[in-house]
Structure formats: C-alpha cells, structure tokens
C-alpha cells in the first residue's frame, strides 16, 4: 500500500505535467543555438544517427519541434545505410520518406556508405573516422548545433555509441572548429522501466531538465507524436510487431532529454 501511495501520485503528476507542456511548450524551451549565432537568419542543425529509423525511433520529438521552426534548417546524417541484413538500398529509400515526413527535403538527408563504418552491432567504429565525416558536414554547412546519441546509445547498440564517441571526439579535438561557435548535445539514455513508461516519465525528465542549465528537453504533443508514428511507418522493412509496441510505450516517442557534450 505504501508503494501505491508513493507511485500513483508521481504517475498522476507526470500525466498532468505532460499535458501542461503540450499546451505550454515554452516552459521547457531553452536556446540551443550558440549566442554568437543567434542573429543568423537561418540556423542550421545537424542530427547524427547510426541507422535508418533511428531518427524516428529516438529523435522524433526533437525533429517534430524543428519542423515548426521556420528559422531552422535541418540536416540528417545517417552513418550507415542499414545494410546489416542486406536491405541497405531499401532502407535508404525508407529513410528519405521518413525525413520528408518531418519536413526535410531529400537533399538534406546524408547517408554515409563506408565499408569502415558497417551496420554491425559487433563492430566498434573508429572514433576519428566518424569525427572526420561529421566535421566535414559541420564546416561546409556552417552547422550551429549537433544532436546525437549519448555514451550508452539509448539501446546499447555499438553503432549508436560509436556515433556519440565520434561526435564527441570532433567536438573536443577538432582544430577546424576551434574558433567556431557550435553546441553539441547527446540524447539521454535511461533504464528499461523509464524507457517504456511513455508520458509517465515526464516528471523525471523535467527534473533532469531543471537540474542542469545545459540540458534540453523536447516534448511531442499529439501532432508531434503523430508525426513520429507516420515517419516510422515509412520504415516498412523494420516495422515488426515489437517495434509497433515500442511506438506506443517508448518515452522517446514523446520526450527527448539532452545533455551538452562541449
């Protein structure tokens, strides 16, 4: 009974907070563009993922938010074409369709096809190689902010973690970016219970957001959630039964929390 008395109020508060944040998103908004670049008419944000469908399964709330910002151009960089099961060409096309669902153009989707960066959960990529690939895009595109995975990769996939390690390596060591203002953010990984608690994780996400001034939080309202569902529906080759359950229960379809890397 004591557990119920503690848990039920937390769950109710989470639901109320989620509803409030849907109608008043400004409560959890923070600038993620460097102060030096606030005056730019068109800001440029880069998402670095490992596989086609990562953007829909993990970053949907953030991409849905970006779609509302007319002053922000988004580039989606996927470090593989998702060829682990020989479906790379199919998955490339699915990724472009999903990206269009988030308001991106096909031209804003960059798919890396490098034998040294295979879609393989057993392979650990070279961080310097990833860093160089991302750095080239950042410099050429005058990118203002980068979003990627954190050191646990949300699902623990080695390629997700390698994406983080590469982006972090770039952020902390790149000489070409030494005098460029850029913010780099990592998507927070959480435990299994929180990962599949849907909007009930809101109270913990908001707590993490308040605790750190360098953190970010994006909440998908029903329109944003629908956008994520429709984007994931484009990944037909990956839409098996357990991923359909994921779309209902995963907090990553509703909420994204980020910590600043640099």
PDB file of C-alpha atoms in Angstrom:
ATOM      1  CA  UNK A   1       0.000   0.000   0.000  1.00  0.00           C
ATOM      2  CA  UNK A   2       2.866   2.357   0.811  1.00  0.00           C
ATOM      3  CA  UNK A   3       4.275   1.783  -2.686  1.00  0.00           C
ATOM      4  CA  UNK A   4       0.920   2.642  -4.240  1.00  0.00           C
ATOM      5  CA  UNK A   5       0.676   5.810  -2.160  1.00  0.00           C
ATOM      6  CA  UNK A   6       4.071   6.867  -3.490  1.00  0.00           C
ATOM      7  CA  UNK A   7       3.835   5.706  -7.096  1.00  0.00           C
ATOM      8  CA  UNK A   8       0.303   6.781  -8.025  1.00  0.00           C
ATOM      9  CA  UNK A   9       0.830  10.497  -7.203  1.00  0.00           C
ATOM     10  CA  UNK A  10       4.079  10.518  -9.228  1.00  0.00           C
ATOM     11  CA  UNK A  11       2.288   8.995 -12.208  1.00  0.00           C
ATOM     12  CA  UNK A  12      -0.569  11.473 -11.956  1.00  0.00           C
ATOM     13  CA  UNK A  13       1.857  14.386 -11.714  1.00  0.00           C
ATOM     14  CA  UNK A  14       3.656  13.082 -14.820  1.00  0.00           C
ATOM     15  CA  UNK A  15       0.446  12.987 -16.827  1.00  0.00           C
ATOM     16  CA  UNK A  16      -0.528  16.492 -15.715  1.00  0.00           C
ATOM     17  CA  UNK A  17       2.969  17.815 -16.498  1.00  0.00           C
ATOM     18  CA  UNK A  18       2.900  16.257 -19.949  1.00  0.00           C
ATOM     19  CA  UNK A  19      -0.450  17.869 -20.759  1.00  0.00           C
ATOM     20  CA  UNK A  20       0.763  21.235 -19.480  1.00  0.00           C
ATOM     21  CA  UNK A  21       3.961  21.010 -21.549  1.00  0.00           C
ATOM     22  CA  UNK A  22       1.937  20.168 -24.651  1.00  0.00           C
ATOM     23  CA  UNK A  23      -0.104  23.349 -24.291  1.00  0.00           C
ATOM     24  CA  UNK A  24       2.704  25.489 -22.854  1.00  0.00           C
ATOM     25  CA  UNK A  25       5.893  24.179 -24.541  1.00  0.00           C
ATOM     26  CA  UNK A  26       7.721  27.395 -23.693  1.00  0.00           C
ATOM     27  CA  UNK A  27       8.069  26.164 -20.116  1.00  0.00           C
ATOM     28  CA  UNK A  28      10.741  23.684 -21.204  1.00  0.00           C
ATOM     29  CA  UNK A  29      12.330  25.679 -24.021  1.00  0.00           C
ATOM     30  CA  UNK A  30      15.983  26.734 -23.960  1.00  0.00           C
ATOM     31  CA  UNK A  31      18.213  28.196 -26.622  1.00  0.00           C
ATOM     32  CA  UNK A  32      20.364  25.522 -28.235  1.00  0.00           C
ATOM     33  CA  UNK A  33      21.938  27.809 -30.811  1.00  0.00           C
ATOM     34  CA  UNK A  34      25.178  29.488 -29.600  1.00  0.00           C
ATOM     35  CA  UNK A  35      24.752  33.109 -28.514  1.00  0.00           C
ATOM     36  CA  UNK A  36      27.207  34.205 -31.183  1.00  0.00           C
ATOM     37  CA  UNK A  37      24.895  32.835 -33.866  1.00  0.00           C
ATOM     38  CA  UNK A  38      21.523  33.938 -32.528  1.00  0.00           C
ATOM     39  CA  UNK A  39      21.393  36.677 -35.135  1.00  0.00           C
ATOM     40  CA  UNK A  40      21.611  34.296 -38.088  1.00  0.00           C
ATOM     41  CA  UNK A  41      18.516  34.453 -40.247  1.00  0.00           C
ATOM     42  CA  UNK A  42      18.670  30.720 -40.977  1.00  0.00           C
ATOM     43  CA  UNK A  43      20.185  28.480 -38.316  1.00  0.00           C
ATOM     44  CA  UNK A  44      21.494  25.026 -39.211  1.00  0.00           C
ATOM     45  CA  UNK A  45      21.017  21.938 -37.036  1.00  0.00           C
ATOM     46  CA  UNK A  46      22.602  18.539 -37.700  1.00  0.00           C
ATOM     47  CA  UNK A  47      21.336  15.174 -36.425  1.00  0.00           C
ATOM     48  CA  UNK A  48      23.870  12.325 -36.452  1.00  0.00           C
ATOM     49  CA  UNK A  49      22.369   8.829 -36.304  1.00  0.00           C
ATOM     50  CA  UNK A  50      23.698   5.342 -36.990  1.00  0.00           C
ATOM     51  CA  UNK A  51      20.903   3.628 -38.922  1.00  0.00           C
ATOM     52  CA  UNK A  52      17.818   4.439 -40.973  1.00  0.00           C
ATOM     53  CA  UNK A  53      14.876   4.504 -38.482  1.00  0.00           C
ATOM     54  CA  UNK A  54      16.998   5.912 -35.596  1.00  0.00           C
ATOM     55  CA  UNK A  55      15.625   9.369 -36.363  1.00  0.00           C
ATOM     56  CA  UNK A  56      12.021   8.160 -35.985  1.00  0.00           C
ATOM     57  CA  UNK A  57      12.510   5.819 -33.031  1.00  0.00           C
ATOM     58  CA  UNK A  58      14.672   8.072 -30.871  1.00  0.00           C
ATOM     59  CA  UNK A  59      14.702  11.692 -32.063  1.00  0.00           C
ATOM     60  CA  UNK A  60      11.087  12.182 -33.210  1.00  0.00           C
ATOM     61  CA  UNK A  61      10.048  14.777 -30.567  1.00  0.00           C
ATOM     62  CA  UNK A  62      13.069  16.935 -31.423  1.00  0.00           C
ATOM     63  CA  UNK A  63      12.564  16.643 -35.178  1.00  0.00           C
ATOM     64  CA  UNK A  64       8.862  17.453 -34.767  1.00  0.00           C
ATOM     65  CA  UNK A  65       9.843  20.603 -32.867  1.00  0.00           C
ATOM     66  CA  UNK A  66      12.365  21.596 -35.535  1.00  0.00           C
ATOM     67  CA  UNK A  67       9.669  21.212 -38.182  1.00  0.00           C
ATOM     68  CA  UNK A  68       7.788  24.101 -36.532  1.00  0.00           C
ATOM     69  CA  UNK A  69      10.797  26.409 -36.602  1.00  0.00           C
ATOM     70  CA  UNK A  70      10.912  28.256 -39.912  1.00  0.00           C
ATOM     71  CA  UNK A  71      14.263  29.797 -38.948  1.00  0.00           C
ATOM     72  CA  UNK A  72      15.977  26.414 -38.667  1.00  0.00           C
ATOM     73  CA  UNK A  73      17.283  24.203 -41.475  1.00  0.00           C
ATOM     74  CA  UNK A  74      17.836  20.557 -40.506  1.00  0.00           C
ATOM     75  CA  UNK A  75      20.310  18.080 -41.972  1.00  0.00           C
ATOM     76  CA  UNK A  76      20.013  14.399 -41.101  1.00  0.00           C
ATOM     77  CA  UNK A  77      23.279  12.470 -41.319  1.00  0.00           C
ATOM     78  CA  UNK A  78      22.990   8.682 -41.094  1.00  0.00           C
ATOM     79  CA  UNK A  79      26.335   6.919 -40.727  1.00  0.00           C
ATOM     80  CA  UNK A  80      25.196   3.695 -42.462  1.00  0.00           C
ATOM     81  CA  UNK A  81      22.553   2.682 -44.963  1.00  0.00           C
ATOM     82  CA  UNK A  82      21.332  -0.057 -42.601  1.00  0.00           C
ATOM     83  CA  UNK A  83      22.722  -2.993 -44.572  1.00  0.00           C
ATOM     84  CA  UNK A  84      23.175  -5.466 -41.704  1.00  0.00           C
ATOM     85  CA  UNK A  85      20.530  -7.769 -43.214  1.00  0.00           C
ATOM     86  CA  UNK A  86      21.203  -6.864 -46.837  1.00  0.00           C
ATOM     87  CA  UNK A  87      18.387  -4.309 -47.070  1.00  0.00           C
ATOM     88  CA  UNK A  88      20.540  -1.214 -47.393  1.00  0.00           C
ATOM     89  CA  UNK A  89      19.075   0.105 -50.639  1.00  0.00           C
ATOM     90  CA  UNK A  90      15.512  -0.380 -49.381  1.00  0.00           C
ATOM     91  CA  UNK A  91      16.277   1.307 -46.075  1.00  0.00           C
ATOM     92  CA  UNK A  92      17.889   4.310 -47.775  1.00  0.00           C
ATOM     93  CA  UNK A  93      14.636   4.974 -49.607  1.00  0.00           C
ATOM     94  CA  UNK A  94      12.636   4.482 -46.401  1.00  0.00           C
ATOM     95  CA  UNK A  95      14.830   6.978 -44.568  1.00  0.00           C
ATOM     96  CA  UNK A  96      14.259   9.659 -47.176  1.00  0.00           C
ATOM     97  CA  UNK A  97      10.492   9.118 -46.992  1.00  0.00           C
ATOM     98  CA  UNK A  98      10.591   9.362 -43.191  1.00  0.00           C
ATOM     99  CA  UNK A  99      12.691  12.537 -43.337  1.00  0.00           C
ATOM    100  CA  UNK A 100      10.198  14.150 -45.703  1.00  0.00           C
ATOM    101  CA  UNK A 101       7.539  13.372 -43.094  1.00  0.00           C
ATOM    102  CA  UNK A 102       9.493  15.556 -40.668  1.00  0.00           C
ATOM    103  CA  UNK A 103       9.522  18.406 -43.155  1.00  0.00           C
ATOM    104  CA  UNK A 104      13.015  17.752 -44.518  1.00  0.00           C
ATOM    105  CA  UNK A 105      13.915  17.652 -48.193  1.00  0.00           C
ATOM    106  CA  UNK A 106      15.568  14.565 -49.740  1.00  0.00           C
ATOM    107  CA  UNK A 107      18.658  16.706 -50.311  1.00  0.00           C
ATOM    108  CA  UNK A 108      19.001  17.338 -46.576  1.00  0.00           C
ATOM    109  CA  UNK A 109      19.484  13.618 -45.882  1.00  0.00           C
ATOM    110  CA  UNK A 110      23.122  12.476 -45.955  1.00  0.00           C
ATOM    111  CA  UNK A 111      23.686   8.724 -45.926  1.00  0.00           C
ATOM    112  CA  UNK A 112      27.253   7.541 -45.385  1.00  0.00           C
ATOM    113  CA  UNK A 113      28.206   4.355 -47.227  1.00  0.00           C
ATOM    114  CA  UNK A 114      31.671   3.491 -45.936  1.00  0.00           C
ATOM    115  CA  UNK A 115      32.975  -0.066 -45.562  1.00  0.00           C
ATOM    116  CA  UNK A 116      34.844   1.088 -42.464  1.00  0.00           C
ATOM    117  CA  UNK A 117      31.530   2.030 -40.834  1.00  0.00           C
ATOM    118  CA  UNK A 118      29.474  -1.154 -41.245  1.00  0.00           C
ATOM    119  CA  UNK A 119      25.993  -1.663 -39.853  1.00  0.00           C
ATOM    120  CA  UNK A 120      27.120  -4.283 -37.363  1.00  0.00           C
ATOM    121  CA  UNK A 121      26.368  -4.384 -33.612  1.00  0.00           C
ATOM    122  CA  UNK A 122      29.617  -6.295 -33.037  1.00  0.00           C
ATOM    123  CA  UNK A 123      31.896  -3.769 -34.727  1.00  0.00           C
ATOM    124  CA  UNK A 124      33.327  -0.761 -32.902  1.00  0.00           C
ATOM    125  CA  UNK A 125      33.891   2.096 -35.309  1.00  0.00           C
ATOM    126  CA  UNK A 126      36.967   4.273 -35.325  1.00  0.00           C
ATOM    127  CA  UNK A 127      36.013   7.481 -33.490  1.00  0.00           C
ATOM    128  CA  UNK A 128      38.418   9.605 -35.525  1.00  0.00           C
ATOM    129  CA  UNK A 129      36.848   8.374 -38.767  1.00  0.00           C
ATOM    130  CA  UNK A 130      33.366   9.266 -37.565  1.00  0.00           C
ATOM    131  CA  UNK A 131      34.628  12.618 -36.286  1.00  0.00           C
ATOM    132  CA  UNK A 132      36.156  13.479 -39.672  1.00  0.00           C
ATOM    133  CA  UNK A 133      32.965  12.601 -41.564  1.00  0.00           C
ATOM    134  CA  UNK A 134      30.804  14.704 -39.240  1.00  0.00           C
ATOM    135  CA  UNK A 135      33.319  17.554 -39.104  1.00  0.00           C
ATOM    136  CA  UNK A 136      33.243  17.931 -42.898  1.00  0.00           C
ATOM    137  CA  UNK A 137      29.470  18.365 -42.826  1.00  0.00           C
ATOM    138  CA  UNK A 138      29.624  20.795 -39.900  1.00  0.00           C
ATOM    139  CA  UNK A 139      32.234  23.008 -41.552  1.00  0.00           C
ATOM    140  CA  UNK A 140      30.752  23.045 -45.064  1.00  0.00           C
ATOM    141  CA  UNK A 141      27.212  23.579 -43.793  1.00  0.00           C
ATOM    142  CA  UNK A 142      28.143  26.101 -41.083  1.00  0.00           C
ATOM    143  CA  UNK A 143      26.235  23.967 -38.572  1.00  0.00           C
ATOM    144  CA  UNK A 144      25.197  25.675 -35.322  1.00  0.00           C
ATOM    145  CA  UNK A 145      24.091  22.674 -33.231  1.00  0.00           C
ATOM    146  CA  UNK A 146      24.555  18.904 -33.404  1.00  0.00           C
ATOM    147  CA  UNK A 147      22.305  16.253 -31.840  1.00  0.00           C
ATOM    148  CA  UNK A 148      23.318  12.601 -31.461  1.00  0.00           C
ATOM    149  CA  UNK A 149      23.272   9.660 -29.022  1.00  0.00           C
ATOM    150  CA  UNK A 150      24.999   9.553 -25.639  1.00  0.00           C
ATOM    151  CA  UNK A 151      27.614   7.110 -24.329  1.00  0.00           C
ATOM    152  CA  UNK A 152      25.009   4.385 -23.774  1.00  0.00           C
ATOM    153  CA  UNK A 153      23.389   4.799 -27.159  1.00  0.00           C
ATOM    154  CA  UNK A 154      19.800   4.554 -25.775  1.00  0.00           C
ATOM    155  CA  UNK A 155      19.579   0.869 -26.737  1.00  0.00           C
ATOM    156  CA  UNK A 156      23.213  -0.031 -26.074  1.00  0.00           C
ATOM    157  CA  UNK A 157      23.885  -0.651 -29.776  1.00  0.00           C
ATOM    158  CA  UNK A 158      27.610  -0.368 -30.506  1.00  0.00           C
ATOM    159  CA  UNK A 159      26.983   1.749 -33.600  1.00  0.00           C
ATOM    160  CA  UNK A 160      24.921   4.257 -31.586  1.00  0.00           C
ATOM    161  CA  UNK A 161      27.690   4.511 -29.014  1.00  0.00           C
ATOM    162  CA  UNK A 162      30.290   4.901 -31.762  1.00  0.00           C
ATOM    163  CA  UNK A 163      28.282   7.769 -33.254  1.00  0.00           C
ATOM    164  CA  UNK A 164      28.477   9.502 -29.873  1.00  0.00           C
ATOM    165  CA  UNK A 165      32.188   8.797 -29.469  1.00  0.00           C
ATOM    166  CA  UNK A 166      32.905  10.188 -32.917  1.00  0.00           C
ATOM    167  CA  UNK A 167      30.855  13.344 -32.440  1.00  0.00           C
ATOM    168  CA  UNK A 168      32.383  13.901 -29.012  1.00  0.00           C
ATOM    169  CA  UNK A 169      35.860  13.411 -30.453  1.00  0.00           C
ATOM    170  CA  UNK A 170      35.085  16.044 -33.068  1.00  0.00           C
ATOM    171  CA  UNK A 171      33.625  18.485 -30.545  1.00  0.00           C
ATOM    172  CA  UNK A 172      36.570  18.272 -28.178  1.00  0.00           C
ATOM    173  CA  UNK A 173      39.539  17.928 -30.531  1.00  0.00           C
ATOM    174  CA  UNK A 174      38.733  19.460 -33.927  1.00  0.00           C
ATOM    175  CA  UNK A 175      41.097  22.260 -34.870  1.00  0.00           C
ATOM    176  CA  UNK A 176      38.768  23.352 -37.668  1.00  0.00           C
ATOM    177  CA  UNK A 177      36.025  24.026 -35.116  1.00  0.00           C
ATOM    178  CA  UNK A 178      38.305  25.632 -32.540  1.00  0.00           C
ATOM    179  CA  UNK A 179      37.123  29.142 -33.337  1.00  0.00           C
ATOM    180  CA  UNK A 180      33.587  28.253 -34.467  1.00  0.00           C
ATOM    181  CA  UNK A 181      30.629  28.551 -32.130  1.00  0.00           C
ATOM    182  CA  UNK A 182      28.755  25.250 -32.042  1.00  0.00           C
ATOM    183  CA  UNK A 183      26.717  23.398 -29.420  1.00  0.00           C
ATOM    184  CA  UNK A 184      26.728  19.601 -29.316  1.00  0.00           C
ATOM    185  CA  UNK A 185      24.074  17.601 -27.468  1.00  0.00           C
ATOM    186  CA  UNK A 186      23.706  13.930 -26.517  1.00  0.00           C
ATOM    187  CA  UNK A 187      20.335  12.201 -26.156  1.00  0.00           C
ATOM    188  CA  UNK A 188      19.920  10.866 -22.610  1.00  0.00           C
ATOM    189  CA  UNK A 189      19.740   7.098 -22.168  1.00  0.00           C
ATOM    190  CA  UNK A 190      17.526   5.789 -19.361  1.00  0.00           C
ATOM    191  CA  UNK A 191      16.824   2.439 -17.729  1.00  0.00           C
ATOM    192  CA  UNK A 192      14.351  -0.077 -19.114  1.00  0.00           C
ATOM    193  CA  UNK A 193      11.479   0.879 -16.806  1.00  0.00           C
ATOM    194  CA  UNK A 194      11.700   4.562 -17.710  1.00  0.00           C
ATOM    195  CA  UNK A 195      12.351   3.823 -21.366  1.00  0.00           C
ATOM    196  CA  UNK A 196       8.983   2.116 -21.710  1.00  0.00           C
ATOM    197  CA  UNK A 197       6.935   4.328 -19.396  1.00  0.00           C
ATOM    198  CA  UNK A 198       5.647   6.593 -22.170  1.00  0.00           C
ATOM    199  CA  UNK A 199       4.486  10.003 -20.863  1.00  0.00           C
ATOM    200  CA  UNK A 200       4.723   8.734 -17.280  1.00  0.00           C
ATOM    201  CA  UNK A 201       8.436   9.564 -17.411  1.00  0.00           C
ATOM    202  CA  UNK A 202       7.676  13.286 -17.739  1.00  0.00           C
ATOM    203  CA  UNK A 203       8.291  14.121 -14.084  1.00  0.00           C
ATOM    204  CA  UNK A 204      11.786  12.587 -14.164  1.00  0.00           C
ATOM    205  CA  UNK A 205      12.615  14.257 -17.481  1.00  0.00           C
ATOM    206  CA  UNK A 206      11.524  17.626 -16.166  1.00  0.00           C
ATOM    207  CA  UNK A 207      13.571  17.065 -13.023  1.00  0.00           C
ATOM    208  CA  UNK A 208      16.711  16.411 -15.108  1.00  0.00           C
ATOM    209  CA  UNK A 209      15.955  19.476 -17.217  1.00  0.00           C
ATOM    210  CA  UNK A 210      15.634  21.742 -14.182  1.00  0.00           C
ATOM    211  CA  UNK A 211      18.743  20.272 -12.527  1.00  0.00           C
ATOM    212  CA  UNK A 212      21.089  21.284 -15.338  1.00  0.00           C
ATOM    213  CA  UNK A 213      21.147  24.621 -17.135  1.00  0.00           C
ATOM    214  CA  UNK A 214      22.967  22.996 -20.047  1.00  0.00           C
ATOM    215  CA  UNK A 215      20.265  20.393 -20.648  1.00  0.00           C
ATOM    216  CA  UNK A 216      17.488  20.469 -23.224  1.00  0.00           C
ATOM    217  CA  UNK A 217      14.026  18.946 -23.292  1.00  0.00           C
ATOM    218  CA  UNK A 218      11.639  18.470 -26.205  1.00  0.00           C
ATOM    219  CA  UNK A 219       8.083  17.242 -25.700  1.00  0.00           C
ATOM    220  CA  UNK A 220       5.942  15.971 -28.565  1.00  0.00           C
ATOM    221  CA  UNK A 221       2.292  16.965 -28.389  1.00  0.00           C
ATOM    222  CA  UNK A 222      -0.259  14.771 -30.161  1.00  0.00           C
ATOM    223  CA  UNK A 223       0.606  16.327 -33.511  1.00  0.00           C
ATOM    224  CA  UNK A 224       4.318  15.731 -32.919  1.00  0.00           C
ATOM    225  CA  UNK A 225       3.677  12.167 -31.752  1.00  0.00           C
ATOM    226  CA  UNK A 226       1.581  11.532 -34.859  1.00  0.00           C
ATOM    227  CA  UNK A 227       4.418  12.877 -36.996  1.00  0.00           C
ATOM    228  CA  UNK A 228       6.802  10.377 -35.378  1.00  0.00           C
ATOM    229  CA  UNK A 229       4.384   7.487 -35.915  1.00  0.00           C
ATOM    230  CA  UNK A 230       3.897   8.386 -39.567  1.00  0.00           C
ATOM    231  CA  UNK A 231       7.645   8.731 -40.081  1.00  0.00           C
ATOM    232  CA  UNK A 232       8.289   5.312 -38.542  1.00  0.00           C
ATOM    233  CA  UNK A 233       5.557   3.849 -40.767  1.00  0.00           C
ATOM    234  CA  UNK A 234       7.809   4.712 -43.725  1.00  0.00           C
ATOM    235  CA  UNK A 235      10.333   2.161 -42.423  1.00  0.00           C
ATOM    236  CA  UNK A 236       8.191  -0.753 -43.561  1.00  0.00           C
ATOM    237  CA  UNK A 237      11.078  -3.226 -43.601  1.00  0.00           C
ATOM    238  CA  UNK A 238      11.665  -2.615 -39.877  1.00  0.00           C
ATOM    239  CA  UNK A 239       8.085  -2.380 -38.631  1.00  0.00           C
ATOM    240  CA  UNK A 240       7.847  -5.759 -36.905  1.00  0.00           C
ATOM    241  CA  UNK A 241       5.464  -6.385 -34.000  1.00  0.00           C
ATOM    242  CA  UNK A 242       7.797  -5.391 -31.133  1.00  0.00           C
ATOM    243  CA  UNK A 243       8.595  -2.071 -32.804  1.00  0.00           C
ATOM    244  CA  UNK A 244       4.880  -1.368 -33.056  1.00  0.00           C
ATOM    245  CA  UNK A 245       4.685  -1.833 -29.285  1.00  0.00           C
ATOM    246  CA  UNK A 246       7.714   0.446 -28.947  1.00  0.00           C
ATOM    247  CA  UNK A 247       5.819   3.234 -30.711  1.00  0.00           C
ATOM    248  CA  UNK A 248       3.105   3.065 -28.052  1.00  0.00           C
ATOM    249  CA  UNK A 249       5.182   2.661 -24.898  1.00  0.00           C
ATOM    250  CA  UNK A 250       8.559   4.278 -25.518  1.00  0.00           C
ATOM    251  CA  UNK A 251       9.141   7.635 -23.840  1.00  0.00           C
ATOM    252  CA  UNK A 252      11.406   8.521 -26.785  1.00  0.00           C
ATOM    253  CA  UNK A 253       8.310   8.917 -28.952  1.00  0.00           C
ATOM    254  CA  UNK A 254       7.078  11.607 -26.546  1.00  0.00           C
ATOM    255  CA  UNK A 255      10.088  13.155 -24.793  1.00  0.00           C
ATOM    256  CA  UNK A 256      13.750  13.810 -25.570  1.00  0.00           C
ATOM    257  CA  UNK A 257      16.273  14.962 -22.956  1.00  0.00           C
ATOM    258  CA  UNK A 258      19.756  16.104 -23.927  1.00  0.00           C
ATOM    259  CA  UNK A 259      22.983  16.851 -22.104  1.00  0.00           C
ATOM    260  CA  UNK A 260      25.533  19.238 -23.595  1.00  0.00           C
ATOM    261  CA  UNK A 261      28.748  17.499 -24.663  1.00  0.00           C
ATOM    262  CA  UNK A 262      31.008  20.502 -25.221  1.00  0.00           C
TER     263      UNK A 262
END
